[in-house]
Coordinates of C-alpha atoms and ligand atoms in Angstrom, one line a residue:
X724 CA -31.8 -9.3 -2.8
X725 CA -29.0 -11.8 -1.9
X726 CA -26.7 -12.2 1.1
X727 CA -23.0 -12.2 1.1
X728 CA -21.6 -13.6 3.7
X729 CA -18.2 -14.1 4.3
X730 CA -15.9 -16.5 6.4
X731 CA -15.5 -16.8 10.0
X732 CA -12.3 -15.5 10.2
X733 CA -12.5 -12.8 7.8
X734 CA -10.2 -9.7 8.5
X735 CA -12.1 -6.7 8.2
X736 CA -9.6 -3.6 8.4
X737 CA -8.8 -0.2 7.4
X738 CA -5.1 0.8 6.4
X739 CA -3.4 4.2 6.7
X740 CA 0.9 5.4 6.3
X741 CA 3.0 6.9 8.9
X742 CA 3.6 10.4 6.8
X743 CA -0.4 10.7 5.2
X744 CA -1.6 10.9 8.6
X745 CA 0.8 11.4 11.5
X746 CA 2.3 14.9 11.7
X747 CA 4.3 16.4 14.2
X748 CA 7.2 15.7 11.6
X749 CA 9.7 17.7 13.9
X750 CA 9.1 16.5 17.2
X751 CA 10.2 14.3 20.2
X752 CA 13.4 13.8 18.1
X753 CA 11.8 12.6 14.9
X754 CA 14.6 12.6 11.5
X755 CA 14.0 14.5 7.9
X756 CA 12.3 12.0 6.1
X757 CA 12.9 12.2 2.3
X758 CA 8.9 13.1 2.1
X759 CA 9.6 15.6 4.2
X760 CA 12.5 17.3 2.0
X761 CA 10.1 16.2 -1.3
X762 CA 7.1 18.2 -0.2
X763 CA 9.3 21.0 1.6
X764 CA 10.6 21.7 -2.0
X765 CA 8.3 23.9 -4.2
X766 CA 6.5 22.0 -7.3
X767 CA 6.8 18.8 -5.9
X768 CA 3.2 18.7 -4.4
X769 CA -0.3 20.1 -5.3
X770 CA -0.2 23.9 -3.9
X771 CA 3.1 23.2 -1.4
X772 CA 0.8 20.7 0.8
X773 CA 3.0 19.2 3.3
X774 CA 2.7 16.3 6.0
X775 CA 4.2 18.5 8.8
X776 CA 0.6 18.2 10.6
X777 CA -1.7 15.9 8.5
X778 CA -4.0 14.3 10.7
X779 CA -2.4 15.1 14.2
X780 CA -3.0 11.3 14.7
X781 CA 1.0 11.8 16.3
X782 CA -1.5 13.9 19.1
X783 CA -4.7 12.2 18.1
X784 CA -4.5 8.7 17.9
X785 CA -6.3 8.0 21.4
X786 CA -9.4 9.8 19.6
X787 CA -8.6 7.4 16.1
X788 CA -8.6 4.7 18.0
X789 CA -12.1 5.3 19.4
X790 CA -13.5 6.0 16.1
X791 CA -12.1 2.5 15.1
X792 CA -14.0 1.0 17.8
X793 CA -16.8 2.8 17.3
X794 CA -17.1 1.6 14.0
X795 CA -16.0 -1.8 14.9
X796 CA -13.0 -2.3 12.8
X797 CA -11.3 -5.7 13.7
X798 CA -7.8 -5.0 12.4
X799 CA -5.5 -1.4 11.5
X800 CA -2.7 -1.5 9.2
X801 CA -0.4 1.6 10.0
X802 CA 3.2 1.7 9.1
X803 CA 6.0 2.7 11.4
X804 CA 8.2 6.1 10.7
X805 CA 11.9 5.1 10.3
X806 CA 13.2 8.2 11.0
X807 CA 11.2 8.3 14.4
X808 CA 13.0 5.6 15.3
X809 CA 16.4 5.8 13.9
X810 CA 16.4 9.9 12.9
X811 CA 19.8 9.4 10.5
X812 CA 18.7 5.6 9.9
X813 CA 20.8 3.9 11.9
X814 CA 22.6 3.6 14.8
X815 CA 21.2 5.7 17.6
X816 CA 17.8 4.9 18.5
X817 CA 14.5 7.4 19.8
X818 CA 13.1 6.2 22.0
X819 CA 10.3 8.8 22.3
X820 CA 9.8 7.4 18.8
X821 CA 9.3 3.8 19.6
X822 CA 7.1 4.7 22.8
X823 CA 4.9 6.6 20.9
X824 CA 4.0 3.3 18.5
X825 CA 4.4 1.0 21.9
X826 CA 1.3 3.6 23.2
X827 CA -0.2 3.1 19.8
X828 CA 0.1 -0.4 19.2
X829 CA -1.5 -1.3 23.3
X830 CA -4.1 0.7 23.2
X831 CA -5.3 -1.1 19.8
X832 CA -4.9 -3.9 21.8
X833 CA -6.8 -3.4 24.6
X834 CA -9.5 -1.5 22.0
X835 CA -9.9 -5.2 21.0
X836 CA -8.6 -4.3 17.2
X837 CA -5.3 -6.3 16.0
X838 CA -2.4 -4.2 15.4
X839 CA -0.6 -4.9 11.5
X840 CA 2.4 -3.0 10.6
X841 CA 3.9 -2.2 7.6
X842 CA 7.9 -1.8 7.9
X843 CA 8.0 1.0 5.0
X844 CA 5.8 3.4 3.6
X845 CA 7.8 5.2 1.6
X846 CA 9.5 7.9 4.6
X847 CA 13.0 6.8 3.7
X848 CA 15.1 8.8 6.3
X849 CA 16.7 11.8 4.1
X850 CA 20.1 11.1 6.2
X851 CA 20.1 7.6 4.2
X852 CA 19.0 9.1 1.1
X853 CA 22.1 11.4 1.1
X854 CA 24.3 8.7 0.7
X855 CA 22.5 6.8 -2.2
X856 CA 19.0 5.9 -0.7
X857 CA 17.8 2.5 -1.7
X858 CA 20.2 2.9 -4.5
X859 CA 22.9 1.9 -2.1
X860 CA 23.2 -2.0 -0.8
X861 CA 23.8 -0.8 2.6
X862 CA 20.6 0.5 3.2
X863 CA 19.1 -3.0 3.1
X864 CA 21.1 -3.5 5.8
X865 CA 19.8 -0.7 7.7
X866 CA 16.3 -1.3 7.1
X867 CA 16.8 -4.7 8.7
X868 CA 18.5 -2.8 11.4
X869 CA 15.5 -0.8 11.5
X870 CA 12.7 -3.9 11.2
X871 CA 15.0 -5.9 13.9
X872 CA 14.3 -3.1 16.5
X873 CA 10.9 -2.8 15.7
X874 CA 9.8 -6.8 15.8
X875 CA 11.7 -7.6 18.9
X876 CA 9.8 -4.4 20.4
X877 CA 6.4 -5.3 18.9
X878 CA 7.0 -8.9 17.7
X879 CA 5.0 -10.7 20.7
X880 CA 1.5 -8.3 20.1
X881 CA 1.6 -7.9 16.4
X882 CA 0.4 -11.0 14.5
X883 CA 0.5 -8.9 10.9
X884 CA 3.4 -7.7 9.3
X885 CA 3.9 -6.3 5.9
X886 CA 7.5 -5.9 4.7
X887 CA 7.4 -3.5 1.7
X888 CA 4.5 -1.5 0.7
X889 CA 4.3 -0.8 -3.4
X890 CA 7.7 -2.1 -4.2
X891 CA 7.1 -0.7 -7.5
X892 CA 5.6 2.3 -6.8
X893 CA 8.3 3.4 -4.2
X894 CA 10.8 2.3 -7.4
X895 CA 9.1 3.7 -10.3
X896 CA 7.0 7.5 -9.4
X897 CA 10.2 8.2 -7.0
X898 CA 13.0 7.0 -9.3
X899 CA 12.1 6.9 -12.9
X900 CA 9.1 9.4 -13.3
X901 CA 10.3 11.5 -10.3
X902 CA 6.5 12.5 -8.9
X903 CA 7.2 11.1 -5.6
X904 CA 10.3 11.3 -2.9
X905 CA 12.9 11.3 -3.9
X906 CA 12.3 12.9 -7.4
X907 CA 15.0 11.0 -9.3
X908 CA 14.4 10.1 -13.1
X909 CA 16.3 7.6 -14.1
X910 CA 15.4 4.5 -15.3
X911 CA 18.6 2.1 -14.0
X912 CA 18.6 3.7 -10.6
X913 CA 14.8 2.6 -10.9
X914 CA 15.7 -1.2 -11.1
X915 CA 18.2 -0.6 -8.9
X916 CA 16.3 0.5 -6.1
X917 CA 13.1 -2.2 -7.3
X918 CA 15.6 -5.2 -6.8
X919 CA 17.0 -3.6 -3.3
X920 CA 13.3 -3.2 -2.2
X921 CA 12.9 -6.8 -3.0
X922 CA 16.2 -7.9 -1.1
X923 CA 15.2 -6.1 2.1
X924 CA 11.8 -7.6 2.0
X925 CA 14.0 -10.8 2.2
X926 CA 16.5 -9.9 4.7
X927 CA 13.5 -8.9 7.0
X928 CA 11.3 -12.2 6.4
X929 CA 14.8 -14.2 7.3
X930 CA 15.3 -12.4 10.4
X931 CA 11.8 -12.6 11.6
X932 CA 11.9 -16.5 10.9
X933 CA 15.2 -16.5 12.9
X934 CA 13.7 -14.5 15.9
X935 CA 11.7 -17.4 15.8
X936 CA 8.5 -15.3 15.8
X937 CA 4.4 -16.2 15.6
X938 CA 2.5 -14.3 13.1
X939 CA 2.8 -13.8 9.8
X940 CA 4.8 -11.4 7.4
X941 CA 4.5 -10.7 3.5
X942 CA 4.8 -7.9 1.4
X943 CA 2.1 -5.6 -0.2
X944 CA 2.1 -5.0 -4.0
X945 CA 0.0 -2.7 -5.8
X946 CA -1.5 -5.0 -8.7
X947 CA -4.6 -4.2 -10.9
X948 CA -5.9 -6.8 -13.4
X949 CA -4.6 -6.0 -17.7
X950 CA -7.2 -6.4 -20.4
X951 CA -6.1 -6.2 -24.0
X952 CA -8.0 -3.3 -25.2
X953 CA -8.4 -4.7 -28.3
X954 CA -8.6 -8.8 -29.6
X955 CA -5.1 -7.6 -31.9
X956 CA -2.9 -9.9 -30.8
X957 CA -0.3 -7.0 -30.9
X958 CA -2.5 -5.3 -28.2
X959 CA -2.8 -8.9 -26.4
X960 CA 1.1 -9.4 -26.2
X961 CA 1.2 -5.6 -24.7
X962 CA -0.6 -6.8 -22.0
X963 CA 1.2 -9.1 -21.2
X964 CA 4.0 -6.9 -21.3
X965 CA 2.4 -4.4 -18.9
X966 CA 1.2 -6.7 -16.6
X967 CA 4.9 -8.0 -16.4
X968 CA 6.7 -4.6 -15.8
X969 CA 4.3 -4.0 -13.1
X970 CA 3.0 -7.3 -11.4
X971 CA 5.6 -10.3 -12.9
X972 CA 8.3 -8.2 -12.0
X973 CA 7.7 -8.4 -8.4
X974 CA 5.6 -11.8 -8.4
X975 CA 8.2 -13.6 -10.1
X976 CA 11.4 -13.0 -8.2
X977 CA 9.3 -13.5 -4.5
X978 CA 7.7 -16.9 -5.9
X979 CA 10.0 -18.1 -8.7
X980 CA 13.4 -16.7 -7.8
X981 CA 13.7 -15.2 -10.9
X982 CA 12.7 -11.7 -12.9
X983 CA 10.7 -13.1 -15.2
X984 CA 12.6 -13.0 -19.3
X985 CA 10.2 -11.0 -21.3
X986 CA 10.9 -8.1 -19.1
X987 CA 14.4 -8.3 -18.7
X988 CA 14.5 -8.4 -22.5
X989 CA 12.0 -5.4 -22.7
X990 CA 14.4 -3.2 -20.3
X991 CA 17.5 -5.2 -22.1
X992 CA 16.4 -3.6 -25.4
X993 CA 16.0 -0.5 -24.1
X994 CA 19.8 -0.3 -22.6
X995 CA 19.2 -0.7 -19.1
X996 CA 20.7 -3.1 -17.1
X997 CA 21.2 -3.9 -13.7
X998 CA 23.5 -6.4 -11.4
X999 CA 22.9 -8.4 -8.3
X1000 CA 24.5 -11.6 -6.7
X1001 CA 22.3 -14.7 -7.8
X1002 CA 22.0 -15.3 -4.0
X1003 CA 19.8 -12.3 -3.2
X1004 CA 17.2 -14.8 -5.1
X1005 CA 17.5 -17.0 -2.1
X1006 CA 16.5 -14.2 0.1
X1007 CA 13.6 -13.1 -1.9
X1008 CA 11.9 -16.0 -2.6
X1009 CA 11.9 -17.5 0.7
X1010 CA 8.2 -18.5 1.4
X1011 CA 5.7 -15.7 2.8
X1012 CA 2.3 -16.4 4.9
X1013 CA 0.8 -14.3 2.9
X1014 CA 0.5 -12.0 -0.1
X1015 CA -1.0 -8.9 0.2
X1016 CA -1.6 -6.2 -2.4
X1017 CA -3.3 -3.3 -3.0
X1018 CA -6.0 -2.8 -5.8
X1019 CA -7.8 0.2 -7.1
X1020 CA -8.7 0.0 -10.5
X1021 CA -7.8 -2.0 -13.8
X1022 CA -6.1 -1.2 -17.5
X1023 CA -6.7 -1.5 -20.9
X1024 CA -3.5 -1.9 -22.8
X1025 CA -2.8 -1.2 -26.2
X1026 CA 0.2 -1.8 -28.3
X1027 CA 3.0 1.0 -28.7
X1028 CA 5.7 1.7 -31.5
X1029 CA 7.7 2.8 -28.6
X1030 CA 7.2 2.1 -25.3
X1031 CA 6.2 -1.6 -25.8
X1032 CA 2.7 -0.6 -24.0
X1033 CA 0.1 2.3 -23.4
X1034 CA -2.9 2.5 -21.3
X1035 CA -6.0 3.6 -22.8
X1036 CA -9.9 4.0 -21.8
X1037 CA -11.5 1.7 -24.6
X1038 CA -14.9 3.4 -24.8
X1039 CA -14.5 6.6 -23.2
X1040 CA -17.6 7.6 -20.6
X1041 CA -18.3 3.5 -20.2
X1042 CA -17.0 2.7 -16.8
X1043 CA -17.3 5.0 -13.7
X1044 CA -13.8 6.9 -12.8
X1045 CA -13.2 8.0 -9.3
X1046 CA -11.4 11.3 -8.1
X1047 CA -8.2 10.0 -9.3
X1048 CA -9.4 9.3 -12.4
X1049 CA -9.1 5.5 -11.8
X1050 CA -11.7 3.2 -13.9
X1051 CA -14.3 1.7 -11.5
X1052 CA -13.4 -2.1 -12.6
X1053 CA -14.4 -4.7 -9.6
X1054 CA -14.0 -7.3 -11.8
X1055 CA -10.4 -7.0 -12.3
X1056 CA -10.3 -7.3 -8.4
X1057 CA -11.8 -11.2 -8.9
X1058 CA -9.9 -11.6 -12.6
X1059 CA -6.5 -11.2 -10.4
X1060 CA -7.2 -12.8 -7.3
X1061 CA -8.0 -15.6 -9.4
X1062 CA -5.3 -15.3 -11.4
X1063 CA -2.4 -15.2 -8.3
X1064 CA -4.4 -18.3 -7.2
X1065 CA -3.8 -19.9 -10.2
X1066 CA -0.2 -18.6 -11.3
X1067 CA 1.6 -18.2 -7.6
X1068 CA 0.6 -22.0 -6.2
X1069 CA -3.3 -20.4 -3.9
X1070 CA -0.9 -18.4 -1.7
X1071 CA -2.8 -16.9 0.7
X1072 CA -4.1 -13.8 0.0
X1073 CA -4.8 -10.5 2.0
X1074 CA -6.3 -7.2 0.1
X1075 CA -4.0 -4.7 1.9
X1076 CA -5.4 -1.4 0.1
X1077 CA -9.0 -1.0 -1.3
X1078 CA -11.0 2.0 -1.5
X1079 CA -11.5 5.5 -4.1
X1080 CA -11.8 9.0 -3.8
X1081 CA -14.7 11.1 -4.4
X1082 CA -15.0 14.6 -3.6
X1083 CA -17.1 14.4 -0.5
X1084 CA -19.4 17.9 1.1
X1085 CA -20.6 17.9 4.0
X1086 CA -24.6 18.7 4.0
X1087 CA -26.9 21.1 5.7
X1088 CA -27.5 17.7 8.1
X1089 CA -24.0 17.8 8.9
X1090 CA -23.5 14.1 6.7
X1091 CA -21.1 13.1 4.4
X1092 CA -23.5 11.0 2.2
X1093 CA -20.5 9.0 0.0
X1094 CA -23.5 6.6 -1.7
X1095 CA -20.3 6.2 -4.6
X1096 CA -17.9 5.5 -2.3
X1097 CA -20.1 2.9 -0.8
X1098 CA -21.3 1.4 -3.9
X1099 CA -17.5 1.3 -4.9
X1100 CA -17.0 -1.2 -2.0
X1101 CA -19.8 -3.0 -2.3
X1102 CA -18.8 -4.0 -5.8
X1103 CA -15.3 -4.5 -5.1
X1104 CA -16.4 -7.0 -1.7
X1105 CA -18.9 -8.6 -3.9
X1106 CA -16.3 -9.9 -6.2
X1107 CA -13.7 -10.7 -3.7
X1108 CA -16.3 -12.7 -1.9
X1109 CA -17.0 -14.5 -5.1
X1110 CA -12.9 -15.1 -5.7
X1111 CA -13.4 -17.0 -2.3
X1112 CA -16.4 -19.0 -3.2
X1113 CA -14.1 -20.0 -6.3
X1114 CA -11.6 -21.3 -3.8
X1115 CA -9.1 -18.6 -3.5
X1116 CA -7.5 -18.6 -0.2
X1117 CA -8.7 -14.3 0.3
X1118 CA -8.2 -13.7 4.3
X1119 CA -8.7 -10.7 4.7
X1120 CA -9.6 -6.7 3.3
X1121 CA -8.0 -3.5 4.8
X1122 CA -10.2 -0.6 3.3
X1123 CA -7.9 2.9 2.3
X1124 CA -8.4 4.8 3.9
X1125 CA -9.8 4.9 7.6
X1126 CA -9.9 8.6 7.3
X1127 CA -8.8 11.2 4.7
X1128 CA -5.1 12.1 4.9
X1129 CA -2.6 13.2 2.5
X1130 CA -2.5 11.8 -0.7
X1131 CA 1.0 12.1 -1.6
X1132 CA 1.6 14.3 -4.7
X1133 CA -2.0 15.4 -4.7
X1134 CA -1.6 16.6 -0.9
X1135 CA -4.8 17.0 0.5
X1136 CA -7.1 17.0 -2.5
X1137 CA -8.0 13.4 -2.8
X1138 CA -10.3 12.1 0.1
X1139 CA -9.8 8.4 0.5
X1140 CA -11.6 8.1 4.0
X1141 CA -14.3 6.5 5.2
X1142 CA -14.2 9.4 8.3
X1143 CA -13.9 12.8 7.0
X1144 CA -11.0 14.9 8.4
X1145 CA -11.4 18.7 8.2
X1146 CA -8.2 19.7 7.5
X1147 CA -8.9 23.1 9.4
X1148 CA -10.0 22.2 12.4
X1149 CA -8.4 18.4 12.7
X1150 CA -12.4 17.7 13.4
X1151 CA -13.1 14.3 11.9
X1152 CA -17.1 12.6 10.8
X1153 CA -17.4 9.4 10.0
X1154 CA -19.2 9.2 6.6
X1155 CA -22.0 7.5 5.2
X1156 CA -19.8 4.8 3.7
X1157 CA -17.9 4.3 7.6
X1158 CA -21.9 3.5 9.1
X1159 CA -22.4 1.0 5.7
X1160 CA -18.8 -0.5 6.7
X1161 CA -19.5 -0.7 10.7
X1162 CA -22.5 -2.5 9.6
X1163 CA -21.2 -4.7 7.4
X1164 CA -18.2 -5.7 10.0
X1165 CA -20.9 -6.4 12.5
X1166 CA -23.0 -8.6 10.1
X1167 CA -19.9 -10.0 8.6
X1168 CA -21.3 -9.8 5.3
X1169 CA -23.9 -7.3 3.4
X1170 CA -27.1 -7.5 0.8
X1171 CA -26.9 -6.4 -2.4
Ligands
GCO1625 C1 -0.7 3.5 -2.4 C2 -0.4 3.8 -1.1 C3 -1.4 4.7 -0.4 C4 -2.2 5.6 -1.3 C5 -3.4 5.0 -1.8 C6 -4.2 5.8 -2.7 O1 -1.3 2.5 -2.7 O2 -0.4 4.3 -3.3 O3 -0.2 2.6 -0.4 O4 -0.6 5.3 0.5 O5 -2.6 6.7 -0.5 O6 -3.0 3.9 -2.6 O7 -3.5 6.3 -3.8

């Protein structure tokens, strides 16, 4: 048996989204979201699931927040609803909205746990999304509008702020492959709206700078590590390739100022271009305090006649898969963070999403015994805690999710949580894999 131990400091977290867990998506003056109109609209989500109630944490919160304690969490990264705040995205403001994430946001504080919030999750306001969504330059605008109200409101309390979460994702399963809000295919309006999710993130990180504020902001990317599935160097230049539509894409513009050249020949050759002043590169590559991503599994690329790339599972039955199907791959969580410390200049780094689903039951004992969920994150601290002992500048690790909530297109059938939520009954159990956590937080470290 060894001991892992981790640094003083570390932040040990847990991570949810406004619309997977809040509910009450009609009330105290709350806006259509463009989730809302997505899962409203049959065949968008697995059996018409809906976030109209999810949690209750809108009603509940006092009772999540005890849970948190309970299980000694030292951080919670939630994301604000825009359209509580601003229900047609601008102009006039809710305040029963803001209140309710001022109630939120002290009692965290006075629970001892340090508040971090992400700006958007993905609930677009719909009344925005009628005239163009992110599509539409204005909206950057509004979402600073938006991230203004919210920092000078919060700003003093919150040390932790994430601009954008997923960038890509937002971009790509909501504008090109159409499985999340707001269902467009289309593969221009998809770099369209990537580019204009990278230019608010730099309008935002300008004006917090300006308001002269204390803690730190970055944005959150969803990365996973490539492998060539193959030593073909075809299937070794696809890897690249993937790895550049996905991670370079992003990475590049917010450290380099620049998309990087292999891609925009990839989408050149495919006849889709886009256009935006050279300034906006200003904006976005202004220096963060941190990057953050989120990481799940890993890939194995292979070369394709036609789309450049293609995922594949090597040796089928090998590796563990999750609920989602995602490959167990913990290594890939070291192979990147060493790889942004190498590539990005040792930026400090924050794990902003970690965790799988697994189908969990509730025994005659009235336990949720998760033993893979919990073997799943002691892997995936293991190498993280080995990235730092190689000298990567790793601060911190929110675990997805602190309880099961809905998992966007897949509604209510993935369980992320480390605290079960009956989705009856609202009644929520902290699982096996919450007491290994709470432990683990308390010893700041863990044996394997
Ligand atoms: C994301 C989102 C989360 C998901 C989680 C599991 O990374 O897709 O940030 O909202 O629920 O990742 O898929």
């Amino acid at each position: 048996m060894s001991k892992i131990v981790f640094p003083k400091d570390f932040i040990w977290g847990s991570a949810t989204a406004a619309y997977q867990i809040e509910g009450a998506y009609n009330e105290d003056g709350k806006g259509e979201s463009i989730w809302d109109r997505f899962s409203h609209t049959p065949g968008n989500v697995f059996e018409g699931h809906t976030g109209d109630v999810a949690c209750d944490h809108y009603h509940r919160y006092e009772e999540d927040i005890q849970l948190m304690k309970e299980l000694g969490i030292k951080s919670y990264r939630y994301s604000i609803s825009w359209p509580r705040i601003f229900p047609d995205g601008k102009g006039k403001l809710n305040e029963k909205g803001l209140d309710f994430y001022k109630r939120l946001t002290n009692l965290l504080l006075e629970s001892g746990i340090t508040p971090a919030i992400t700006l958007y999750h993905w609930d677009l306001p719909q009344k925005l999304q009628d005239i163009g969504g992110w599509t539409n330059r204005d909206v950057t605008d509004y979402f600073t509008e938006f991230s203004e109200t919210i920092i000078r409101s919060l700003g003093d309390v919150v040390p932790m702020w994430f601009t954008i979460n997923e960038p890509f994702i937002a971009a790509f399963l909501g504008h090109l492959f159409g499985i999340h809000a707001p269902g467009i295919k289309d593969m221009r309006t998809t770099l369209q709206v990537g580019h204009n999710l990278l230019l608010s993130h730099g309008k935002v990180l300008k004006l917090y700078r300006e308001l002269n504020q204390k803690g730190q902001m970055g944005i959150s990317l969803n990365l996973s590590y490539k492998y060539p599935a193959s030593d073909d160097p075809a299937d070794i230049a696809a890897t690249n390739l993937s790895f550049g539509t996905v991670g370079r894409w992003f990475l590049d513009p917010l450290y380099k100022g620049q998309y990087p050249e292999d891609v925009l020949r990839y989408y050149e050759n495919m006849k889709v271009s886009f256009s935006y002043p050279e300034e906006d590169m200003k904006l976005i590559s202004q220096p963060m305090d941190f990057l953050a991503f989120n990481y799940y599994s890993s890939e194995f690329v292979k070369h394709d006649d036609e789309m450049g790339f293609t995922h594949i599972d090597p040796e089928p039955g090998k590796f563990e898969e999750t609920e989602m199907n995602w490959l167990v791959y913990p290594q890939g969580l070291y192979d990147l963070i060493m790889y942004l410390d190498r590539e990005y200049g040792k930026p400090n780094i924050i794990i902003s999403e970690n965790g799988a689903a697994y189908k969990d039951e509730i025994n005659s004992n009235g336990r949720i015994e998760d033993v893979k969920r919990t073997k799943y994150l002691i892997d995936h601290l293991s190498h993280a805690h080995r990235a730092i002992q190689d000298g990567a500048n790793l601060k911190g690790y929110y675990l997805w999710s602190l309880m099961d909530n809905f998992e966007w297109s897949f509604g209510y059938s993935k369980r992320f949580g480390i605290i079960y939520v009956d989705h009856e009954t609202q009644k929520r159990i902290i699982k096996d894999s919450g007491y290994w956590y709470k432990e683990t937080i308390a010893n700041n470290g863990f044996d394997i």
